[in-house]
Short mmCIF file of C-alpha atoms in Angstrom, two decimals:
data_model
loop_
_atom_site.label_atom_id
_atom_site.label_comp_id
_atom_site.label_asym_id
_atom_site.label_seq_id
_atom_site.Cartn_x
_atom_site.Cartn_y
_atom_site.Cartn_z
CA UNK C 1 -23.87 122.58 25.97
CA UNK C 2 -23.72 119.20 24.17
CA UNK C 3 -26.10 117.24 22.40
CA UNK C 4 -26.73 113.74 23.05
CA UNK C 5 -25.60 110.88 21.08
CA UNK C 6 -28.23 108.95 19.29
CA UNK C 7 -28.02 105.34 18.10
CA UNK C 8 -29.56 104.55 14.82
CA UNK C 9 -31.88 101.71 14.51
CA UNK C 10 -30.69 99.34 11.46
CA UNK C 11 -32.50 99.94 8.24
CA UNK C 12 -35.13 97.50 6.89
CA UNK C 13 -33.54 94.51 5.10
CA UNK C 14 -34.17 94.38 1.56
CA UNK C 15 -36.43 91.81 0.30
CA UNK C 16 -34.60 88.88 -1.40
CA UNK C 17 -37.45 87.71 -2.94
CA UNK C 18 -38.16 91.09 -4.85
CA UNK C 19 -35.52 91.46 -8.00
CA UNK C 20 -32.80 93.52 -8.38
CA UNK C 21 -33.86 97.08 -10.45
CA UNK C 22 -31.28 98.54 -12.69
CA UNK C 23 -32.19 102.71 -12.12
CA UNK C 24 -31.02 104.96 -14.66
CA UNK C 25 -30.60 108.15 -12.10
CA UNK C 26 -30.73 111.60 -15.14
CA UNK C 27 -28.90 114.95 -13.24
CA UNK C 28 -27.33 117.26 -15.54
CA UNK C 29 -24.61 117.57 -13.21
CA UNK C 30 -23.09 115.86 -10.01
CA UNK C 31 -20.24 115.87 -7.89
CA UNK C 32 -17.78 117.49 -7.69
CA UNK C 33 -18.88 119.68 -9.99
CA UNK C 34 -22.03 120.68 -8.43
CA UNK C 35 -23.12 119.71 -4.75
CA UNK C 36 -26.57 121.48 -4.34
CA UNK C 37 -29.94 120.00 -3.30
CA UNK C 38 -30.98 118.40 -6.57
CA UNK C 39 -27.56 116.44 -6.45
CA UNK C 40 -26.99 115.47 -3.23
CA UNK C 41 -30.62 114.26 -3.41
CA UNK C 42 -29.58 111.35 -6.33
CA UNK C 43 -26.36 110.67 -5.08
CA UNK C 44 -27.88 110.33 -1.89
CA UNK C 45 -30.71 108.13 -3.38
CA UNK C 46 -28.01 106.21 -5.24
CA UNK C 47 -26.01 105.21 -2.52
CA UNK C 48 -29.69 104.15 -0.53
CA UNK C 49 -30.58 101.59 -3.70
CA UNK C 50 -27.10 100.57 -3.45
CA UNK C 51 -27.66 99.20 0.17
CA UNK C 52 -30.82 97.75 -0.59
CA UNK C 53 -29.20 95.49 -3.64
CA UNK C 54 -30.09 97.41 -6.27
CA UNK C 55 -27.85 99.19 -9.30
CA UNK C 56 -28.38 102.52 -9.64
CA UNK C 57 -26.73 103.80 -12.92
CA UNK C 58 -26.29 107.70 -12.77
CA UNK C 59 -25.72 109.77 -16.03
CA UNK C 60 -24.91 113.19 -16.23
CA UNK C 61 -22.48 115.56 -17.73
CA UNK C 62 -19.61 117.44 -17.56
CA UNK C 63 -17.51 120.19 -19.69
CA UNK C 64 -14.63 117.69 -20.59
CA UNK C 65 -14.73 114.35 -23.16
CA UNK C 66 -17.09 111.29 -21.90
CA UNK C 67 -16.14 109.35 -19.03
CA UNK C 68 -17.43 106.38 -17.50
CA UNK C 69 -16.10 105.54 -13.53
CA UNK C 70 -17.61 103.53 -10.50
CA UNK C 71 -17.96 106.08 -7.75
CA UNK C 72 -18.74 104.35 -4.48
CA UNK C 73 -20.12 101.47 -6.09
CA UNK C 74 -21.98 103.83 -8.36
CA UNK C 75 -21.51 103.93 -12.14
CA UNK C 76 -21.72 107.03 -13.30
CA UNK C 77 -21.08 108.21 -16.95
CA UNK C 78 -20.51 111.64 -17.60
CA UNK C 79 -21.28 112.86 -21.23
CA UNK C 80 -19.93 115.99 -22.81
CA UNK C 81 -21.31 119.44 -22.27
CA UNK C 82 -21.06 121.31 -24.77
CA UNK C 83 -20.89 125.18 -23.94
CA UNK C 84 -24.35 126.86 -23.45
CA UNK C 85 -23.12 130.51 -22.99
CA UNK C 86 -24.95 131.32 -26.28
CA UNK C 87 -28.28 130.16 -25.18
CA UNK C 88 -28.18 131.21 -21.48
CA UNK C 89 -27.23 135.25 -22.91
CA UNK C 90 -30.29 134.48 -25.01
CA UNK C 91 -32.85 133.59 -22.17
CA UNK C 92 -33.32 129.81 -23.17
CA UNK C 93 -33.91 127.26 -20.30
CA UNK C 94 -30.39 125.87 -17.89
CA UNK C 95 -28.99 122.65 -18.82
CA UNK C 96 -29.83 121.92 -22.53
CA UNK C 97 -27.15 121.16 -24.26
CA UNK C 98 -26.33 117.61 -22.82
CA UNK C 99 -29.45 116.24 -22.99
CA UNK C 100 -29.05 114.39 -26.34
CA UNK C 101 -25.72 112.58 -24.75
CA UNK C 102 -28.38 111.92 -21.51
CA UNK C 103 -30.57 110.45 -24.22
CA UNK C 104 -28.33 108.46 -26.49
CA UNK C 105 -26.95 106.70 -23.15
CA UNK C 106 -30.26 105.53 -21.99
CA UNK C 107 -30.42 104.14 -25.73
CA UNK C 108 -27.21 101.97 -25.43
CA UNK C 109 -27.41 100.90 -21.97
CA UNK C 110 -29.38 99.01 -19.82
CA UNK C 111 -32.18 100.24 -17.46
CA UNK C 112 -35.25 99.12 -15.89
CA UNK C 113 -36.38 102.78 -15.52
CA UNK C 114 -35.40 106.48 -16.21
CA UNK C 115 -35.68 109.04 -13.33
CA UNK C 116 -34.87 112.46 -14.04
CA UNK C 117 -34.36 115.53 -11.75
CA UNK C 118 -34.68 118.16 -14.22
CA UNK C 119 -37.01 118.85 -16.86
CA UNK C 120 -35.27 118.48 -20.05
CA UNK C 121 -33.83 115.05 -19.34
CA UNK C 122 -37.13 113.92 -18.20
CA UNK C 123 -38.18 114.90 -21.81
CA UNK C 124 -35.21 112.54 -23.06
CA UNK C 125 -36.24 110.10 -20.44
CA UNK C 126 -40.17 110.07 -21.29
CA UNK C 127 -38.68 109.88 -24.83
CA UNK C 128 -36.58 106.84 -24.00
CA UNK C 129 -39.66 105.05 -22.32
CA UNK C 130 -42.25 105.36 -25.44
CA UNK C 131 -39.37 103.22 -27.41
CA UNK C 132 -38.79 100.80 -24.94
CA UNK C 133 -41.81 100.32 -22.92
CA UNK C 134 -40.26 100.87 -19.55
CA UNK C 135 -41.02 103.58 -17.24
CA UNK C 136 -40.12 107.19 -16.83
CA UNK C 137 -40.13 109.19 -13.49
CA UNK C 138 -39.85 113.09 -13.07
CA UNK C 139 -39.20 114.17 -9.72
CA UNK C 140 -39.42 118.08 -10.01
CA UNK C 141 -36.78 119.71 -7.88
CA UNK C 142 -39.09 122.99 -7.31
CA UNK C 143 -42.29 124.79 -6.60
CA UNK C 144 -43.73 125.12 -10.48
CA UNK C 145 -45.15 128.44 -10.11
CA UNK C 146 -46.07 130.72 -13.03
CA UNK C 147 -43.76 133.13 -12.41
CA UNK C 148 -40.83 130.58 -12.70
CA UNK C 149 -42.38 128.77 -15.20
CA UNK C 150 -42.33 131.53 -17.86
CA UNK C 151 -38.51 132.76 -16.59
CA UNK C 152 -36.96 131.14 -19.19
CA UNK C 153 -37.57 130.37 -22.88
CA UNK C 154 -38.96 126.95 -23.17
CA UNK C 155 -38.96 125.99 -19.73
CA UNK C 156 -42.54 125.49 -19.72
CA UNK C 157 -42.56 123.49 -22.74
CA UNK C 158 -40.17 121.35 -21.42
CA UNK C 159 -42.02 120.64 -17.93
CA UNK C 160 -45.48 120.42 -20.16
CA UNK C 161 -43.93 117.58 -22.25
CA UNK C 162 -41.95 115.80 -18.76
CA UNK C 163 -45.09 115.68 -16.70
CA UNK C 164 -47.00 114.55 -20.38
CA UNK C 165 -44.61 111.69 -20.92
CA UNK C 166 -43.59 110.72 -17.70
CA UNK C 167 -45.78 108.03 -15.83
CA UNK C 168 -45.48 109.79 -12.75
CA UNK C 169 -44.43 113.13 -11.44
CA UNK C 170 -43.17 113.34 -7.66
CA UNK C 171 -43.12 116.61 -5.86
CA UNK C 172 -40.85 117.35 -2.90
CA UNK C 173 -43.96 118.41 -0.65
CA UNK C 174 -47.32 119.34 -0.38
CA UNK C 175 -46.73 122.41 -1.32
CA UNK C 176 -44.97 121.73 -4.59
CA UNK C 177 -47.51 119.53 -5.05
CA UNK C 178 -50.70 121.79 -4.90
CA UNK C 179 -48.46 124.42 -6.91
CA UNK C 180 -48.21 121.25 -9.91
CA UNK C 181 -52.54 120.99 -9.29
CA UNK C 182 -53.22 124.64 -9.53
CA UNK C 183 -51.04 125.66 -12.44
CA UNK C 184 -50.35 122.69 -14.83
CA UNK C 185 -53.60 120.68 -13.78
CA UNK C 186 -51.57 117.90 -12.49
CA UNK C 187 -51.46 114.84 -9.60
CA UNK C 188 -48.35 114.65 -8.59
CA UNK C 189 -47.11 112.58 -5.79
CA UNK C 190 -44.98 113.50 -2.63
CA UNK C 191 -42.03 111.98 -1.32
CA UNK C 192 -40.10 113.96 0.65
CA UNK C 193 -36.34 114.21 0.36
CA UNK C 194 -34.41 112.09 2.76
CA UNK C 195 -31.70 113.40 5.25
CA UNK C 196 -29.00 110.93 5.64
CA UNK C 197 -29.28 109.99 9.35
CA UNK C 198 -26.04 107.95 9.52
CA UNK C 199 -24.09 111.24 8.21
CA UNK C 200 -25.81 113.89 9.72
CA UNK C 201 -26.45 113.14 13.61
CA UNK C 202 -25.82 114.49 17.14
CA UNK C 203 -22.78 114.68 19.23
CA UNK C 204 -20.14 117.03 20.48
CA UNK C 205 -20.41 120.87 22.51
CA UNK C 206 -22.43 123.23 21.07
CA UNK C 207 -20.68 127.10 20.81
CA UNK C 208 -20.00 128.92 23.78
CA UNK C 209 -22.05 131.69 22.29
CA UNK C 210 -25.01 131.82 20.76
CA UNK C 211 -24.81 131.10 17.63
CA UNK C 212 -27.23 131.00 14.29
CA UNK C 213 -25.96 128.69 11.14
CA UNK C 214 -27.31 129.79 7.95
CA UNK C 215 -25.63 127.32 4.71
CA UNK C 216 -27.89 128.92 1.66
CA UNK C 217 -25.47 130.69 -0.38
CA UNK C 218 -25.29 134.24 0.51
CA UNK C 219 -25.01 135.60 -3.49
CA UNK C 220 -28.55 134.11 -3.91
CA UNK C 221 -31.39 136.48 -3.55
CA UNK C 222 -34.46 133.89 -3.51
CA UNK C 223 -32.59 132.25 -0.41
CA UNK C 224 -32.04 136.09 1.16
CA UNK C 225 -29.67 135.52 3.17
CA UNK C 226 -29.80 139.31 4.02
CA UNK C 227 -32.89 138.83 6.31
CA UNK C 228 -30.78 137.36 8.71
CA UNK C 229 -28.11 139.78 8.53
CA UNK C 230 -30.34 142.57 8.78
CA UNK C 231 -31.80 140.68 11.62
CA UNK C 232 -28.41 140.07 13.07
CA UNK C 233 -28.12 143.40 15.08
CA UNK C 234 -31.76 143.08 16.75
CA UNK C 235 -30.93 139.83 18.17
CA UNK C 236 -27.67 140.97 19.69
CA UNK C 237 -29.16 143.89 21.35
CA UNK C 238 -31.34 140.86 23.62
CA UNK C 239 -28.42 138.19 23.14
CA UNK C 240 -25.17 139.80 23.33
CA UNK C 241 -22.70 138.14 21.85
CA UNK C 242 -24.69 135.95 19.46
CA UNK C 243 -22.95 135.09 16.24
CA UNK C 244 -24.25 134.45 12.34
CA UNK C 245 -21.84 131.75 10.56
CA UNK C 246 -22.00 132.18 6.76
CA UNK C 247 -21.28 129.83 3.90
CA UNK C 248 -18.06 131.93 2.35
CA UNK C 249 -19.31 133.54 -1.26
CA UNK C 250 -17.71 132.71 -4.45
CA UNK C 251 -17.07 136.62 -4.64
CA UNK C 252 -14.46 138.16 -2.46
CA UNK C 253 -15.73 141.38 -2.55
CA UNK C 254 -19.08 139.84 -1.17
CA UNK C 255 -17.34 138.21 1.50
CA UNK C 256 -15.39 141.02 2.61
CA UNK C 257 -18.48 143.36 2.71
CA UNK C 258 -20.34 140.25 5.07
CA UNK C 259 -17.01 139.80 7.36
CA UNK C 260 -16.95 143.41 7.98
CA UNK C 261 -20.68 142.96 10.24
CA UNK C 262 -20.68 142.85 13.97
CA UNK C 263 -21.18 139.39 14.66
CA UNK C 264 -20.68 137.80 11.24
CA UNK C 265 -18.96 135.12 10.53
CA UNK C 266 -17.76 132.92 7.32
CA UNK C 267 -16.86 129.18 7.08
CA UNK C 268 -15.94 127.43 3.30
CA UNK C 269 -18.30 125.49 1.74
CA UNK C 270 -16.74 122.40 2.54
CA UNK C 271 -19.43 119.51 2.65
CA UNK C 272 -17.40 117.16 5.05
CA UNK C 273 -17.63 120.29 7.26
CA UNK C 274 -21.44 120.55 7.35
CA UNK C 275 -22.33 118.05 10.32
CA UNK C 276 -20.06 119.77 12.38
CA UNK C 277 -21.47 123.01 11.66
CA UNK C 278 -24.79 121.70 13.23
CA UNK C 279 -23.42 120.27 15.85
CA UNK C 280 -22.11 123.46 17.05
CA UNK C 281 -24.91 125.46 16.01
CA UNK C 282 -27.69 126.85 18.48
CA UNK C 283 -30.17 127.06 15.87
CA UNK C 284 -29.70 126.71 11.76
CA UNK C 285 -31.91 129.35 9.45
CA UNK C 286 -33.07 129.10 6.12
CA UNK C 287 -35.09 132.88 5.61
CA UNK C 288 -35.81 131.41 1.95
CA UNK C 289 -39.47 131.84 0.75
CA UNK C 290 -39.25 130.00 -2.35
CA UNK C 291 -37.72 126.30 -1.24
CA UNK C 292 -39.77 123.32 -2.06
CA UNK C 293 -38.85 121.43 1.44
CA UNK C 294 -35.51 122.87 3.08
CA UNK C 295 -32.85 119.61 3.21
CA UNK C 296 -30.36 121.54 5.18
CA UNK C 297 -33.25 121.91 8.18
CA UNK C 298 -33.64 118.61 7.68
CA UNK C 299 -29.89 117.79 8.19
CA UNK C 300 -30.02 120.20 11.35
CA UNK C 301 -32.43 118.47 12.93
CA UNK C 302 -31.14 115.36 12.53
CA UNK C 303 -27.89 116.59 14.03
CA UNK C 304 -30.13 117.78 17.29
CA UNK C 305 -29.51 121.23 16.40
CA UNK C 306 -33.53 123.28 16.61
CA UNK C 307 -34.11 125.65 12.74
CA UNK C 308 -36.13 128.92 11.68
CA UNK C 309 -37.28 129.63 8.85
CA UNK C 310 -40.06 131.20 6.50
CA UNK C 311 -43.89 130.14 6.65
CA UNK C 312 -43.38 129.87 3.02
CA UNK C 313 -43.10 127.05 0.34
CA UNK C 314 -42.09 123.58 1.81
CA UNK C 315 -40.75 124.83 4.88
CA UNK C 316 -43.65 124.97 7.32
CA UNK C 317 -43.87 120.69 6.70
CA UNK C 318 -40.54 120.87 7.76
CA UNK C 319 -40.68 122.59 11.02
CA UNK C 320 -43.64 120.85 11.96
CA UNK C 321 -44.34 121.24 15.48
CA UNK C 322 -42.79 124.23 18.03
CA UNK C 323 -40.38 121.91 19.77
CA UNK C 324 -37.99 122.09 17.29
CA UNK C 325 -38.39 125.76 15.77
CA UNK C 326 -39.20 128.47 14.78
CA UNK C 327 -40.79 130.26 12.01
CA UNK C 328 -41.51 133.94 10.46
CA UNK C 329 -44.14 135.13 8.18
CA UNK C 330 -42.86 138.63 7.29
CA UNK C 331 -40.25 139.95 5.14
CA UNK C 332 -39.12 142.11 8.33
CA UNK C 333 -35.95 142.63 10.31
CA UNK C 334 -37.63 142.30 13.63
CA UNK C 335 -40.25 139.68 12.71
CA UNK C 336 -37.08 137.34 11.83
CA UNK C 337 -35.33 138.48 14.82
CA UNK C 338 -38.33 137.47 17.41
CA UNK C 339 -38.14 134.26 15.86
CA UNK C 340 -34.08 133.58 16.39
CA UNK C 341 -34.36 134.64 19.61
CA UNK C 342 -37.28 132.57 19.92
CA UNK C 343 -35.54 129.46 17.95
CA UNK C 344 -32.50 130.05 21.12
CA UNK C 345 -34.86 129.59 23.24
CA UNK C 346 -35.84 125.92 21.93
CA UNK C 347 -32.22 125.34 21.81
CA UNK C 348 -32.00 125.87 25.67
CA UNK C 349 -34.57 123.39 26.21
CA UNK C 350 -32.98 120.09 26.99
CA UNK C 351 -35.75 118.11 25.55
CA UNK C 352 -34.69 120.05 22.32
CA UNK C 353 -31.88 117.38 20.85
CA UNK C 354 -34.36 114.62 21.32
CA UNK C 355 -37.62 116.37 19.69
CA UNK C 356 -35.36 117.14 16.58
CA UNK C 357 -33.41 113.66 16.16
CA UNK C 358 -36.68 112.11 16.49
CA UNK C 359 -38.17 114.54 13.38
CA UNK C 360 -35.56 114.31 11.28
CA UNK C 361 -35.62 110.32 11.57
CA UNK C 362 -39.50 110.42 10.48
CA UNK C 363 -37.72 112.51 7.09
CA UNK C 364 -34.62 109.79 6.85
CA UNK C 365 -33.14 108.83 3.62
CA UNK C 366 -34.29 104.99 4.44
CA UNK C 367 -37.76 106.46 4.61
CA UNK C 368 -37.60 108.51 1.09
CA UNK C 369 -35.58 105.19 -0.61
CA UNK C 370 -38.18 103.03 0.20
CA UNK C 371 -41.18 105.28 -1.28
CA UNK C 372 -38.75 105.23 -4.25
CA UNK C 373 -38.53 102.09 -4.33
CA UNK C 374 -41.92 101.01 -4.01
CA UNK C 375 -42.67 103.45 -6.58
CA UNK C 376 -40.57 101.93 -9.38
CA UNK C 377 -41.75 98.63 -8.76
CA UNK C 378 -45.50 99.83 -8.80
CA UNK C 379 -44.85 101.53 -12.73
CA UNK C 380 -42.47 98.55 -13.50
CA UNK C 381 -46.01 96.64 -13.43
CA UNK C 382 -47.54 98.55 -15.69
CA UNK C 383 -44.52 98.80 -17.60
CA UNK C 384 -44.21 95.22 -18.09
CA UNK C 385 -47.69 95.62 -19.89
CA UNK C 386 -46.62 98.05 -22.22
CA UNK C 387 -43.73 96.22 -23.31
CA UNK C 388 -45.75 93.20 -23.84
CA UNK C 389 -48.55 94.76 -25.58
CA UNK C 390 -51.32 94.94 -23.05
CA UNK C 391 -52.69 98.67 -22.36
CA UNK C 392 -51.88 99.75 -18.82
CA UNK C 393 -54.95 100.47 -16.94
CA UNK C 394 -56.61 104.34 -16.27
CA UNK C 395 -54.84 106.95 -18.22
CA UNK C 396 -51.20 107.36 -18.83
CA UNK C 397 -48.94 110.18 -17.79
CA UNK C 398 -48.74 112.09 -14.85
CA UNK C 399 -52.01 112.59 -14.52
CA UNK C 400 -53.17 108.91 -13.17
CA UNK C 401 -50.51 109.20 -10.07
CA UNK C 402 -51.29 108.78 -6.81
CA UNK C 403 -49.94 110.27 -4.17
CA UNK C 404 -46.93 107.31 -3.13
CA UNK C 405 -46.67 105.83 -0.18
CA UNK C 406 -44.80 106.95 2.80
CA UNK C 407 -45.43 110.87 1.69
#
């Protein structure tokens, strides 16, 4: 069964008349280091300023000595980290010790704006933008429930004082977003994340057999990965023959116990292997409950290739409409298992490719760049009258953002 080829419309021309903005992109880590959501959502970002004329300037950090390279057109520097064992045995917050390199960098260089993707460095950043005047964005990477808020020592101090001295806050979806208004009291905006539509898109045979792609990492419980597993046997018994891929786990002895179920199957964690995955896919499943959108759906559908997942966090704004999946509400073998089967059945439909092409364009990277964009120019205005003196207008902080454009 193949999936029809789709030809992407050109992306909006940047505006000449509109200047050039130097971004200072904060990630405690990057590539190749790390490659999950939070970073392949600023390196994709990155490379979308790029093509619009802009110069993205990424810092981050890394275990070795300082180094400063142009990745892609992309400079990134990449401070030291120094070893955090000490603190993580202890309980403390993820990602602490690099921050005063993250913060000492924004010092030297030169930047228009600071946007962080993790609490801490949006504390450096906010930091950063009382000295100079320019502005600071947080864009959380999560749902910023109570629970996780009080998992860690200081992690809610350090989200208090990013949201407090940040001049706007961005959620990944509604969701996250009422989660930010009910426990912290705050307005933050949305923008969604943006699937890459030139990377990710349809073409090729699907598998001969039924077949259900699931990417989360199977050695993480919040993305439980065991649903579908458990699930696994159910669907068999009314699809013979149906198959689970799995990303590979870092632990052998975790992959060995997953190869040895009917119908399982493993594939490395390769990223330049990920399009093809959905290509050949039936249907792709995230069974997280705790994800504050679901990127990989996103990527799926943009490859033509129908998703399932939970009614829970930011997936149900996702899978928006029953022509291109499924979801579940219950933690429940056979609740996830009616909705596979239910999610092949949207894959047999031949209006299926189409219906999810056409959602994951309305989620496209172009799409998520531009609400970026026009939300660092809109704080660059009122930044411009901090640094010369006059007050900004309504209150400062999180708290006077509006939800941005192109949510």
């Amino acid at each position: 069964m193949s999936t029809p080829a789709v030809v992407e419309a050109p992306a909006a021309a940047p505006d000449p008349a509109l200047a050039e903005l130097r971004v200072a992109l904060l990630s405690p880590c990057t590539w190749p280091e790390v490659r999950r959501g939070a970073e392949r959502m600023f390196r994709d970002l990155a490379a979308g300023l790029i093509r619009r004329g802009h110069q993205p300037w990424l810092i981050t950090s890394h275990p070795d000595r300082p180094q400063a390279t142009v990745e892609n057109g992309l400079e990134v520097t990449r401070n030291w980290r120094p070893p955090d064992g000490r603190l993580r045995r202890r309980g403390y917050e993820e990602h602490l010790t690099h921050v005063p390199g993250t913060y000492m960098s924004l010092r030297r260089g030169r930047a228009d704006l600071a946007h962080a993707s993790h609490a801490p460095d949006a504390v450096a950043a906010g930091r950063w933008s009382r000295e100079r005047g320019r502005p600071a964005i947080f864009s959380f990477m999560g749902i910023p429930d109570r629970q996780w808020l009080v998992a860690k020592r200081l992690r809610l101090e350090f989200v208090v004082r990013a949201v407090r001295d940040c001049q706007a806050v961005v959620a990944l979806s509604r969701h996250a977003q009422e989660a930010f208004h009910t426990t912290l009291g705050v307005r933050a905006r949305v923008i969604y994340p943006g699937v890459d539509t030139r990377a990710f898109t349809p073409g090729g045979e699907r598998s001969e057999a039924a077949s259900i792609l699931c990417v989360a990492p199977p050695e993480v419980p919040e993305k439980r990965v065991g649903l579908l597993v458990a699930a696994l046997g159910r669907v068999r018994r009314e699809r013979p023959g149906t198959v689970l891929v799995l990303q590979r786990p870092r632990d052998p002895a975790v992959g060995e116990r997953l190869a040895r179920e009917p119908g399982v199957q493993l594939m490395d964690s390769d990223p330049a292997l990920l399009a093809g995955a959905y290509r050949r896919a039936w249907v792709t499943a995230l069974p997280s409950s705790s994800d504050a959108f679901g990127l990989v759906l996103a990527e799926s559908l943009a490859c033509g290739t129908p998703v399932v997942g939970s009614d829970r966090g930011g997936i149900p704004e996702v899978i928006d409409r029953p022509e291109i999946g499924c979801m579940f509400a219950r933690e429940d073998p056979a609740d996830v298992a009616r909705a596979l089967v239910d999610g092949l059945d949207v894959a047999g439909e031949p209006s299926s490719a189409r219906a999810c092409r056409a959602r994951a364009e309305e989620l496209s990277l172009e799409r998520c760049v531009e609400s970026y964009e026009r939300l660092y120019r809109e704080l660059l205005g009122e930044g411009e009258r901090v640094a010369s003196g006059v007050p900004a207008a309504g209150p400062t902080g999180a708290g006077a953002s509006a939800e941005a454009p192109g949510a």
